[in-house]
Amino acid sequence: MSTRPLLNRSLAGMGTTIFAEMSALATATGSINLGQGFPDTDGPREISEAAARAVLDGRGNQYPPGPGVPELRTAIAEHQQRFYGLTYDPDTEVLVTAGATEAIAAALLALLEPGDEVIAFEPFYDSYAACIAMADARRVPLTLRAPAFRPDLDELRALITPRTRLLLVNTPHNPTGTVLTPEELAAVAELAVEHDLLVVTDEVYEHLVFTGAHHPLAALPGMRERTVSISSAGKTFSFTGWKVGWITGTPELVAAVRTAKQYLTYVSAGPFQYAVAEALRLPDDYYADFRADLRRKRDLLTAGLAAAGFRVFEPQGTYFVTTDITPLGEKDGVEFCRTLPERCGVVAIPNAVFYDDAEAGRAQVRFAFCKRVPVIEEAVTRLGTLRAG
Ligand SMILES: Cc1ncc(COP(=O)(O)O)c(C=O)c1O
């Protein structure tokens, strides 16, 4: 047998995702899972019914068209117009993907070549590092540091080299909850234009902004032609298992991403695509109520965590809150999260796994608040016993 490792070396060390490990721990210990970001209630009943109807009516049960069903592509284009005044042609400028996860993979595999550098804010969503590695490109982190987690724009400028191909942006940002301000977005856009960089922007939490507003990067001057924007129905409509995501961009960018995408899944989620088309057209009240509900849950969890002794970094968006465990006399988030289920029956995620610079996130722990109020209340009660224990 060859001594060469079985796993492609670019994926070495990427083992099981922390979400799988922590969710398994939650099940094994019967803990409350505030680790992985999935809601514990489904999205609107009428949207579930639309999906069931599509299955029974035979819509989408066979391979849907490669770019996505026209109904959904039209609804995505309408959504971009309705919320941001951005115009996209549903036939050439929209592509439906298997969740935002496939959109990220297809975009990076399509747009990167070996040796290209990608600047991404760290802590970063774990699939970014894996996809950059699979493209044989190099990730260059721009570290968002506690307590404010703002991007240092001078540092960003300094990180750009002749090898930089792409900026990978995420706003609202998982796990810190940072929402880029119009000034920060303008600075990022100026740098992208000045250095002729491509931009991939992951905006899956676009409808979960509590402070300020979500501004799509593609709306800034000079950005439409260089930006692939990514979003997903999983987050906005609380159907994470359906895995319906999408990109919008110029015909050239969409054609490039589609080329990679067609050899990943080709197509997915046929009947769900029809249901998501209906979801995107829900009235403004749906979006406002969804945001208000999550804001209440954020306030409940952040107050409980603070009372339990955590240092809380209040998120401006997303459904995650990052904390610092130092005031509890703890130093290491990975160790803390591994023992937390047994100490008090709660599961969380150590932010260190989202960093290349593990020291920068060592004492940080992330909790998800997309859970029912009684679940959050019970979690808070349990976490409140930590100091006594
Ligand atoms: C920042 C970010 N991007 C992408 C995804 C994946 O989205 P999807 O479930 O649509 O693949 C997530 C899910 O947690 C996320 O937090």
Short mmCIF file of C-alpha atoms and ligand atoms in Angstrom, two decimals:
data_model
loop_
_atom_site.label_atom_id
_atom_site.label_comp_id
_atom_site.label_asym_id
_atom_site.label_seq_id
_atom_site.Cartn_x
_atom_site.Cartn_y
_atom_site.Cartn_z
CA MET A 1 0.00 0.00 0.00
CA SER A 2 1.19 3.49 -0.79
CA THR A 3 2.21 5.54 2.24
CA ARG A 4 0.57 8.56 0.70
CA PRO A 5 -2.37 9.77 2.85
CA LEU A 6 -5.76 8.84 1.46
CA LEU A 7 -7.18 12.30 1.98
CA ASN A 8 -6.07 14.90 -0.52
CA ARG A 9 -3.41 16.84 1.40
CA SER A 10 -5.09 20.18 0.76
CA LEU A 11 -7.92 18.92 3.01
CA ALA A 12 -5.62 17.60 5.75
CA GLY A 13 -6.76 18.60 9.21
CA MET A 14 -10.28 19.43 8.06
CA GLY A 15 -11.70 16.16 9.49
CA THR A 16 -15.25 16.27 10.80
CA THR A 17 -16.80 19.73 10.98
CA ILE A 18 -17.17 21.07 14.48
CA PHE A 19 -20.93 21.30 13.89
CA ALA A 20 -21.21 17.56 13.35
CA GLU A 21 -19.06 16.86 16.41
CA MET A 22 -21.02 19.20 18.67
CA SER A 23 -24.46 18.16 17.35
CA ALA A 24 -23.53 14.51 18.01
CA LEU A 25 -22.48 15.50 21.53
CA ALA A 26 -25.81 17.28 22.02
CA THR A 27 -27.71 14.14 21.02
CA ALA A 28 -25.52 11.82 23.07
CA THR A 29 -25.88 13.93 26.23
CA GLY A 30 -29.46 15.15 25.69
CA SER A 31 -28.19 18.74 25.80
CA ILE A 32 -29.81 21.88 24.43
CA ASN A 33 -28.09 22.49 21.11
CA LEU A 34 -27.18 26.15 20.74
CA GLY A 35 -24.27 25.08 18.55
CA GLN A 36 -25.38 24.53 14.99
CA GLY A 37 -27.41 27.33 13.39
CA PHE A 38 -30.70 25.69 12.57
CA PRO A 39 -34.10 26.84 13.88
CA ASP A 40 -36.08 24.42 16.06
CA THR A 41 -39.34 25.40 14.39
CA ASP A 42 -40.12 25.20 10.69
CA GLY A 43 -40.86 28.17 8.47
CA PRO A 44 -44.37 29.28 7.40
CA ARG A 45 -46.95 26.50 7.12
CA GLU A 46 -48.17 27.80 3.77
CA ILE A 47 -44.67 27.40 2.35
CA SER A 48 -44.47 23.79 3.60
CA GLU A 49 -47.84 23.22 1.92
CA ALA A 50 -46.54 24.74 -1.30
CA ALA A 51 -43.66 22.24 -1.24
CA ALA A 52 -46.03 19.32 -0.56
CA ARG A 53 -48.30 20.50 -3.40
CA ALA A 54 -45.37 20.68 -5.79
CA VAL A 55 -44.41 17.08 -4.98
CA LEU A 56 -47.99 15.84 -5.39
CA ASP A 57 -48.58 17.84 -8.56
CA GLY A 58 -45.39 16.46 -10.08
CA ARG A 59 -43.59 19.79 -10.27
CA GLY A 60 -39.85 19.37 -9.80
CA ASN A 61 -39.87 15.63 -9.12
CA GLN A 62 -37.63 15.08 -12.13
CA TYR A 63 -34.40 16.98 -12.85
CA PRO A 64 -35.30 20.66 -12.93
CA PRO A 65 -33.49 22.95 -15.41
CA GLY A 66 -29.78 23.41 -14.63
CA PRO A 67 -30.00 27.10 -13.68
CA GLY A 68 -33.10 26.50 -11.49
CA VAL A 69 -36.83 26.55 -12.25
CA PRO A 70 -37.88 29.78 -14.03
CA GLU A 71 -40.47 30.54 -11.29
CA LEU A 72 -37.75 30.67 -8.66
CA ARG A 73 -35.25 32.59 -10.79
CA THR A 74 -37.93 35.20 -11.46
CA ALA A 75 -38.80 35.40 -7.75
CA ILE A 76 -35.11 35.87 -6.84
CA ALA A 77 -34.77 38.69 -9.38
CA GLU A 78 -37.94 40.31 -8.00
CA HIS A 79 -36.59 40.02 -4.46
CA GLN A 80 -33.35 41.81 -5.41
CA GLN A 81 -35.40 44.57 -7.02
CA ARG A 82 -37.90 44.84 -4.18
CA PHE A 83 -35.41 45.05 -1.32
CA TYR A 84 -32.35 46.65 -2.94
CA GLY A 85 -33.40 48.15 -6.28
CA LEU A 86 -30.97 45.79 -8.04
CA THR A 87 -32.02 44.57 -11.47
CA TYR A 88 -31.07 41.04 -12.56
CA ASP A 89 -32.21 39.12 -15.62
CA PRO A 90 -33.73 35.86 -14.30
CA ASP A 91 -32.53 33.97 -17.38
CA THR A 92 -28.89 35.00 -17.45
CA GLU A 93 -28.06 36.59 -14.10
CA VAL A 94 -29.51 34.18 -11.52
CA LEU A 95 -28.43 30.64 -10.64
CA VAL A 96 -30.12 28.34 -8.13
CA THR A 97 -27.76 26.17 -6.04
CA ALA A 98 -27.87 23.44 -3.40
CA GLY A 99 -27.85 25.92 -0.53
CA ALA A 100 -25.39 28.73 -0.10
CA THR A 101 -22.82 26.01 0.58
CA GLU A 102 -22.80 24.89 -3.05
CA ALA A 103 -22.90 28.49 -4.22
CA ILE A 104 -19.70 29.19 -2.27
CA ALA A 105 -18.03 26.01 -3.56
CA ALA A 106 -19.03 26.56 -7.19
CA ALA A 107 -18.04 30.24 -7.12
CA LEU A 108 -14.61 29.55 -5.66
CA LEU A 109 -13.92 26.52 -7.87
CA ALA A 110 -15.00 28.48 -10.93
CA LEU A 111 -13.14 31.71 -10.26
CA LEU A 112 -9.88 30.58 -8.65
CA GLU A 113 -6.74 29.00 -10.03
CA PRO A 114 -3.86 27.39 -8.16
CA GLY A 115 -1.82 29.99 -6.29
CA ASP A 116 -4.48 32.70 -6.37
CA GLU A 117 -4.89 34.53 -3.08
CA VAL A 118 -8.28 35.04 -1.47
CA ILE A 119 -8.71 37.57 1.30
CA ALA A 120 -11.46 36.57 3.74
CA PHE A 121 -12.51 38.02 7.08
CA GLU A 122 -11.67 35.66 9.89
CA PRO A 123 -13.24 34.13 11.92
CA PHE A 124 -14.73 32.56 8.79
CA TYR A 125 -17.54 30.13 8.07
CA ASP A 126 -15.76 26.78 7.85
CA SER A 127 -16.60 25.92 4.25
CA TYR A 128 -14.62 28.95 3.01
CA ALA A 129 -11.30 27.45 4.05
CA ALA A 130 -12.18 24.03 2.62
CA CYS A 131 -13.33 25.41 -0.74
CA ILE A 132 -10.31 27.69 -1.12
CA ALA A 133 -8.14 24.65 -0.39
CA MET A 134 -10.04 22.50 -2.92
CA ALA A 135 -9.39 25.20 -5.52
CA ASP A 136 -5.68 24.99 -4.63
CA ALA A 137 -5.73 28.68 -3.83
CA ARG A 138 -4.37 30.41 -0.72
CA ARG A 139 -6.47 32.02 1.94
CA VAL A 140 -5.27 35.27 3.41
CA PRO A 141 -7.19 36.13 6.57
CA LEU A 142 -8.11 39.61 7.65
CA THR A 143 -8.72 39.14 11.36
CA LEU A 144 -11.75 40.80 12.96
CA ARG A 145 -10.69 41.38 16.55
CA ALA A 146 -12.73 41.60 19.73
CA PRO A 147 -14.43 43.57 21.09
CA ALA A 148 -15.65 45.48 18.01
CA PHE A 149 -14.88 42.91 15.26
CA ARG A 150 -14.54 45.64 12.62
CA PRO A 151 -12.35 45.09 9.55
CA ASP A 152 -9.13 47.14 9.68
CA LEU A 153 -9.23 48.73 6.24
CA ASP A 154 -5.56 49.72 6.24
CA GLU A 155 -4.69 46.11 6.99
CA LEU A 156 -6.97 45.02 4.15
CA ARG A 157 -5.13 47.33 1.76
CA ALA A 158 -1.79 45.97 2.96
CA LEU A 159 -2.89 42.36 2.38
CA ILE A 160 -3.57 42.91 -1.33
CA THR A 161 -0.76 41.61 -3.56
CA PRO A 162 -0.46 41.02 -7.32
CA ARG A 163 -1.64 37.45 -6.62
CA THR A 164 -4.88 38.55 -4.96
CA ARG A 165 -7.75 37.37 -7.12
CA LEU A 166 -10.78 37.63 -4.92
CA LEU A 167 -12.27 39.16 -1.78
CA LEU A 168 -14.61 36.83 0.10
CA VAL A 169 -16.96 38.97 2.14
CA ASN A 170 -19.64 37.90 4.61
CA THR A 171 -22.13 40.45 5.91
CA PRO A 172 -23.98 40.02 8.24
CA HIS A 173 -21.03 38.04 9.54
CA ASN A 174 -21.11 34.59 11.11
CA PRO A 175 -19.99 34.13 13.92
CA THR A 176 -19.40 37.70 15.16
CA GLY A 177 -22.70 39.31 14.07
CA THR A 178 -20.79 42.22 12.47
CA VAL A 179 -22.79 44.09 9.83
CA LEU A 180 -20.57 46.12 7.54
CA THR A 181 -21.40 49.84 7.55
CA PRO A 182 -21.92 51.76 4.30
CA GLU A 183 -18.48 53.36 4.88
CA GLU A 184 -16.78 49.99 5.31
CA LEU A 185 -18.53 48.60 2.25
CA ALA A 186 -17.51 51.66 0.22
CA ALA A 187 -13.88 51.16 1.27
CA VAL A 188 -13.97 47.46 0.34
CA ALA A 189 -15.55 48.35 -3.01
CA GLU A 190 -12.96 51.02 -3.74
CA LEU A 191 -10.14 48.57 -3.10
CA ALA A 192 -11.79 45.94 -5.29
CA VAL A 193 -12.14 48.40 -8.15
CA GLU A 194 -8.65 49.87 -7.70
CA HIS A 195 -7.03 46.41 -7.79
CA ASP A 196 -9.50 44.88 -10.23
CA LEU A 197 -10.51 42.10 -7.82
CA LEU A 198 -13.46 39.75 -7.98
CA VAL A 199 -15.77 39.71 -4.97
CA VAL A 200 -17.85 36.85 -3.62
CA THR A 201 -20.24 38.08 -0.96
CA ASP A 202 -22.10 35.70 1.33
CA GLU A 203 -25.25 37.50 2.43
CA VAL A 204 -27.31 34.58 3.76
CA TYR A 205 -28.31 36.61 6.85
CA GLU A 206 -29.47 39.58 4.76
CA HIS A 207 -32.87 39.65 6.51
CA LEU A 208 -31.45 39.34 10.01
CA VAL A 209 -30.04 42.79 10.70
CA PHE A 210 -30.96 44.33 14.06
CA THR A 211 -28.74 47.42 14.05
CA GLY A 212 -28.45 49.48 10.88
CA ALA A 213 -29.50 47.93 7.58
CA HIS A 214 -28.21 45.36 5.15
CA HIS A 215 -26.50 46.91 2.13
CA PRO A 216 -25.60 44.50 -0.65
CA LEU A 217 -22.06 45.03 -1.86
CA ALA A 218 -23.23 44.58 -5.46
CA ALA A 219 -25.15 47.88 -5.22
CA LEU A 220 -21.99 49.97 -4.80
CA PRO A 221 -20.37 51.79 -7.72
CA GLY A 222 -18.21 49.52 -9.85
CA MET A 223 -19.29 46.39 -8.01
CA ARG A 224 -22.07 44.85 -10.04
CA GLU A 225 -19.71 43.68 -12.75
CA ARG A 226 -17.25 42.02 -10.35
CA THR A 227 -19.52 40.62 -7.62
CA VAL A 228 -21.11 37.23 -7.10
CA SER A 229 -23.81 37.65 -4.42
CA ILE A 230 -24.94 34.59 -2.49
CA SER A 231 -28.03 33.98 -0.40
CA SER A 232 -30.18 31.10 0.79
CA ALA A 233 -33.76 30.23 1.69
CA GLY A 234 -32.53 28.16 4.63
CA LYS A 235 -31.88 31.17 6.84
CA THR A 236 -34.58 33.59 5.70
CA PHE A 237 -37.45 31.11 5.71
CA SER A 238 -36.29 28.60 8.35
CA PHE A 239 -36.03 25.63 6.02
CA THR A 240 -32.34 24.79 6.33
CA GLY A 241 -32.90 21.16 5.28
CA TRP A 242 -34.26 22.14 1.87
CA LYS A 243 -30.88 23.47 0.77
CA VAL A 244 -32.12 26.02 -1.72
CA GLY A 245 -29.59 28.78 -2.32
CA TRP A 246 -28.72 31.10 -5.19
CA ILE A 247 -26.28 33.52 -6.72
CA THR A 248 -26.86 36.70 -8.65
CA GLY A 249 -24.26 38.35 -10.87
CA THR A 250 -23.47 39.35 -14.43
CA PRO A 251 -24.14 36.79 -17.20
CA GLU A 252 -20.38 36.15 -17.45
CA LEU A 253 -19.97 35.49 -13.72
CA VAL A 254 -23.12 33.36 -13.55
CA ALA A 255 -22.00 31.33 -16.58
CA ALA A 256 -18.62 30.67 -14.94
CA VAL A 257 -20.18 29.58 -11.63
CA ARG A 258 -22.78 27.47 -13.46
CA THR A 259 -19.99 25.61 -15.25
CA ALA A 260 -18.55 24.44 -11.92
CA LYS A 261 -21.98 23.91 -10.34
CA GLN A 262 -23.20 21.59 -13.06
CA TYR A 263 -20.48 19.08 -12.14
CA LEU A 264 -21.12 19.33 -8.40
CA THR A 265 -24.85 18.61 -8.02
CA TYR A 266 -26.09 19.55 -11.51
CA VAL A 267 -29.51 20.28 -9.92
CA SER A 268 -31.25 19.78 -6.57
CA ALA A 269 -34.42 20.30 -4.51
CA GLY A 270 -36.83 20.47 -7.50
CA PRO A 271 -40.18 20.75 -5.66
CA PHE A 272 -38.70 22.97 -2.94
CA GLN A 273 -37.67 25.47 -5.59
CA TYR A 274 -41.35 26.15 -6.34
CA ALA A 275 -42.08 26.62 -2.65
CA VAL A 276 -39.17 29.03 -2.18
CA ALA A 277 -40.46 31.07 -5.14
CA GLU A 278 -43.66 31.57 -3.10
CA ALA A 279 -41.70 32.30 0.07
CA LEU A 280 -39.70 35.09 -1.56
CA ARG A 281 -42.97 36.78 -2.45
CA LEU A 282 -44.30 36.79 1.13
CA PRO A 283 -45.44 40.25 2.22
CA ASP A 284 -43.17 42.69 4.06
CA ASP A 285 -44.83 41.69 7.35
CA TYR A 286 -43.28 38.24 7.14
CA TYR A 287 -39.77 39.68 6.92
CA ALA A 288 -40.42 42.28 9.64
CA ASP A 289 -41.93 39.71 12.04
CA PHE A 290 -39.10 37.26 11.42
CA ARG A 291 -36.54 39.92 12.27
CA ALA A 292 -38.48 41.11 15.35
CA ASP A 293 -38.82 37.55 16.62
CA LEU A 294 -35.09 36.91 16.31
CA ARG A 295 -34.29 40.26 17.91
CA ARG A 296 -36.35 39.28 20.99
CA LYS A 297 -34.53 35.97 21.13
CA ARG A 298 -31.19 37.71 20.78
CA ASP A 299 -32.03 40.02 23.68
CA LEU A 300 -33.18 37.09 25.82
CA LEU A 301 -30.05 35.04 25.21
CA THR A 302 -27.56 37.91 25.46
CA ALA A 303 -29.09 39.07 28.77
CA GLY A 304 -28.98 35.50 30.11
CA LEU A 305 -25.38 34.98 29.02
CA ALA A 306 -24.31 38.26 30.62
CA ALA A 307 -26.10 37.31 33.86
CA ALA A 308 -24.37 33.92 33.75
CA GLY A 309 -21.00 35.69 33.71
CA PHE A 310 -20.03 35.64 30.03
CA ARG A 311 -18.69 38.74 28.31
CA VAL A 312 -21.19 39.26 25.50
CA PHE A 313 -20.43 40.90 22.15
CA GLU A 314 -23.86 42.02 21.02
CA PRO A 315 -24.42 40.96 17.40
CA GLN A 316 -25.79 43.52 14.92
CA GLY A 317 -27.09 40.72 12.72
CA THR A 318 -27.31 36.91 12.14
CA TYR A 319 -28.69 34.49 14.70
CA PHE A 320 -25.45 33.99 16.58
CA VAL A 321 -23.85 35.68 19.54
CA THR A 322 -20.13 35.52 20.29
CA THR A 323 -19.02 35.58 23.93
CA ASP A 324 -15.76 35.64 25.85
CA ILE A 325 -15.43 33.02 28.59
CA THR A 326 -12.50 34.68 30.40
CA PRO A 327 -14.72 36.23 33.13
CA LEU A 328 -15.79 32.68 34.03
CA GLY A 329 -12.17 31.82 34.77
CA GLU A 330 -11.91 29.87 31.49
CA LYS A 331 -9.29 30.29 28.78
CA ASP A 332 -9.86 27.69 26.12
CA GLY A 333 -13.11 27.67 24.13
CA VAL A 334 -12.56 24.22 22.59
CA GLU A 335 -12.04 22.65 26.01
CA PHE A 336 -14.97 24.63 27.43
CA CYS A 337 -17.35 23.49 24.64
CA ARG A 338 -16.28 19.84 24.95
CA THR A 339 -17.15 19.81 28.68
CA LEU A 340 -20.13 22.18 28.65
CA PRO A 341 -22.74 19.47 27.84
CA GLU A 342 -21.69 17.41 30.82
CA ARG A 343 -21.33 20.44 33.12
CA CYS A 344 -24.69 21.99 32.38
CA GLY A 345 -26.44 20.36 29.41
CA VAL A 346 -25.82 23.04 26.76
CA VAL A 347 -23.89 22.80 23.49
CA ALA A 348 -22.04 25.76 21.93
CA ILE A 349 -19.33 26.21 19.31
CA PRO A 350 -15.77 27.39 20.01
CA ASN A 351 -14.88 30.29 17.70
CA ALA A 352 -11.26 29.13 17.53
CA VAL A 353 -12.29 26.69 14.77
CA PHE A 354 -13.22 29.66 12.57
CA TYR A 355 -9.74 31.22 12.80
CA ASP A 356 -6.35 30.53 11.22
CA ASP A 357 -4.98 32.63 14.07
CA ALA A 358 -6.34 30.32 16.79
CA GLU A 359 -5.03 32.62 19.54
CA ALA A 360 -7.28 35.45 18.34
CA GLY A 361 -10.39 33.38 19.02
CA ARG A 362 -9.18 31.09 21.80
CA ALA A 363 -11.48 32.39 24.55
CA GLN A 364 -14.51 32.96 22.31
CA VAL A 365 -17.60 30.79 22.22
CA ARG A 366 -20.61 31.13 19.91
CA PHE A 367 -24.25 30.47 20.81
CA ALA A 368 -27.19 30.30 18.38
CA PHE A 369 -30.49 31.93 19.34
CA CYS A 370 -32.73 30.64 16.52
CA LYS A 371 -34.55 28.49 19.06
CA ARG A 372 -37.95 28.61 20.80
CA VAL A 373 -38.20 30.99 23.75
CA PRO A 374 -38.67 28.23 26.40
CA VAL A 375 -35.58 26.49 25.01
CA ILE A 376 -33.52 29.67 25.32
CA GLU A 377 -34.90 30.26 28.81
CA GLU A 378 -33.98 26.76 29.90
CA ALA A 379 -30.50 27.12 28.37
CA VAL A 380 -30.02 30.39 30.25
CA THR A 381 -31.08 28.75 33.52
CA ARG A 382 -28.61 25.93 32.97
CA LEU A 383 -25.79 28.29 32.00
CA GLY A 384 -26.55 30.27 35.16
CA THR A 385 -25.34 27.30 37.23
CA LEU A 386 -21.82 27.43 35.74
CA ARG A 387 -20.34 29.88 38.22
CA ALA A 388 -21.68 27.95 41.17
CA GLY A 389 -20.34 24.65 39.79
C1 LIG B 1 -22.22 32.47 6.61
C2 LIG B 1 -22.90 31.25 6.10
N1 LIG B 1 -22.84 30.95 4.79
C3 LIG B 1 -23.43 29.86 4.28
C4 LIG B 1 -24.14 28.98 5.07
C5 LIG B 1 -24.75 27.75 4.47
O1 LIG B 1 -26.00 27.98 3.98
P1 LIG B 1 -26.87 26.78 3.33
O2 LIG B 1 -27.45 26.01 4.45
O3 LIG B 1 -27.87 27.49 2.50
O4 LIG B 1 -25.95 25.94 2.53
C6 LIG B 1 -24.23 29.25 6.45
C7 LIG B 1 -24.95 28.32 7.34
O5 LIG B 1 -24.78 28.30 8.53
C8 LIG B 1 -23.60 30.40 6.97
O6 LIG B 1 -23.66 30.70 8.27
#
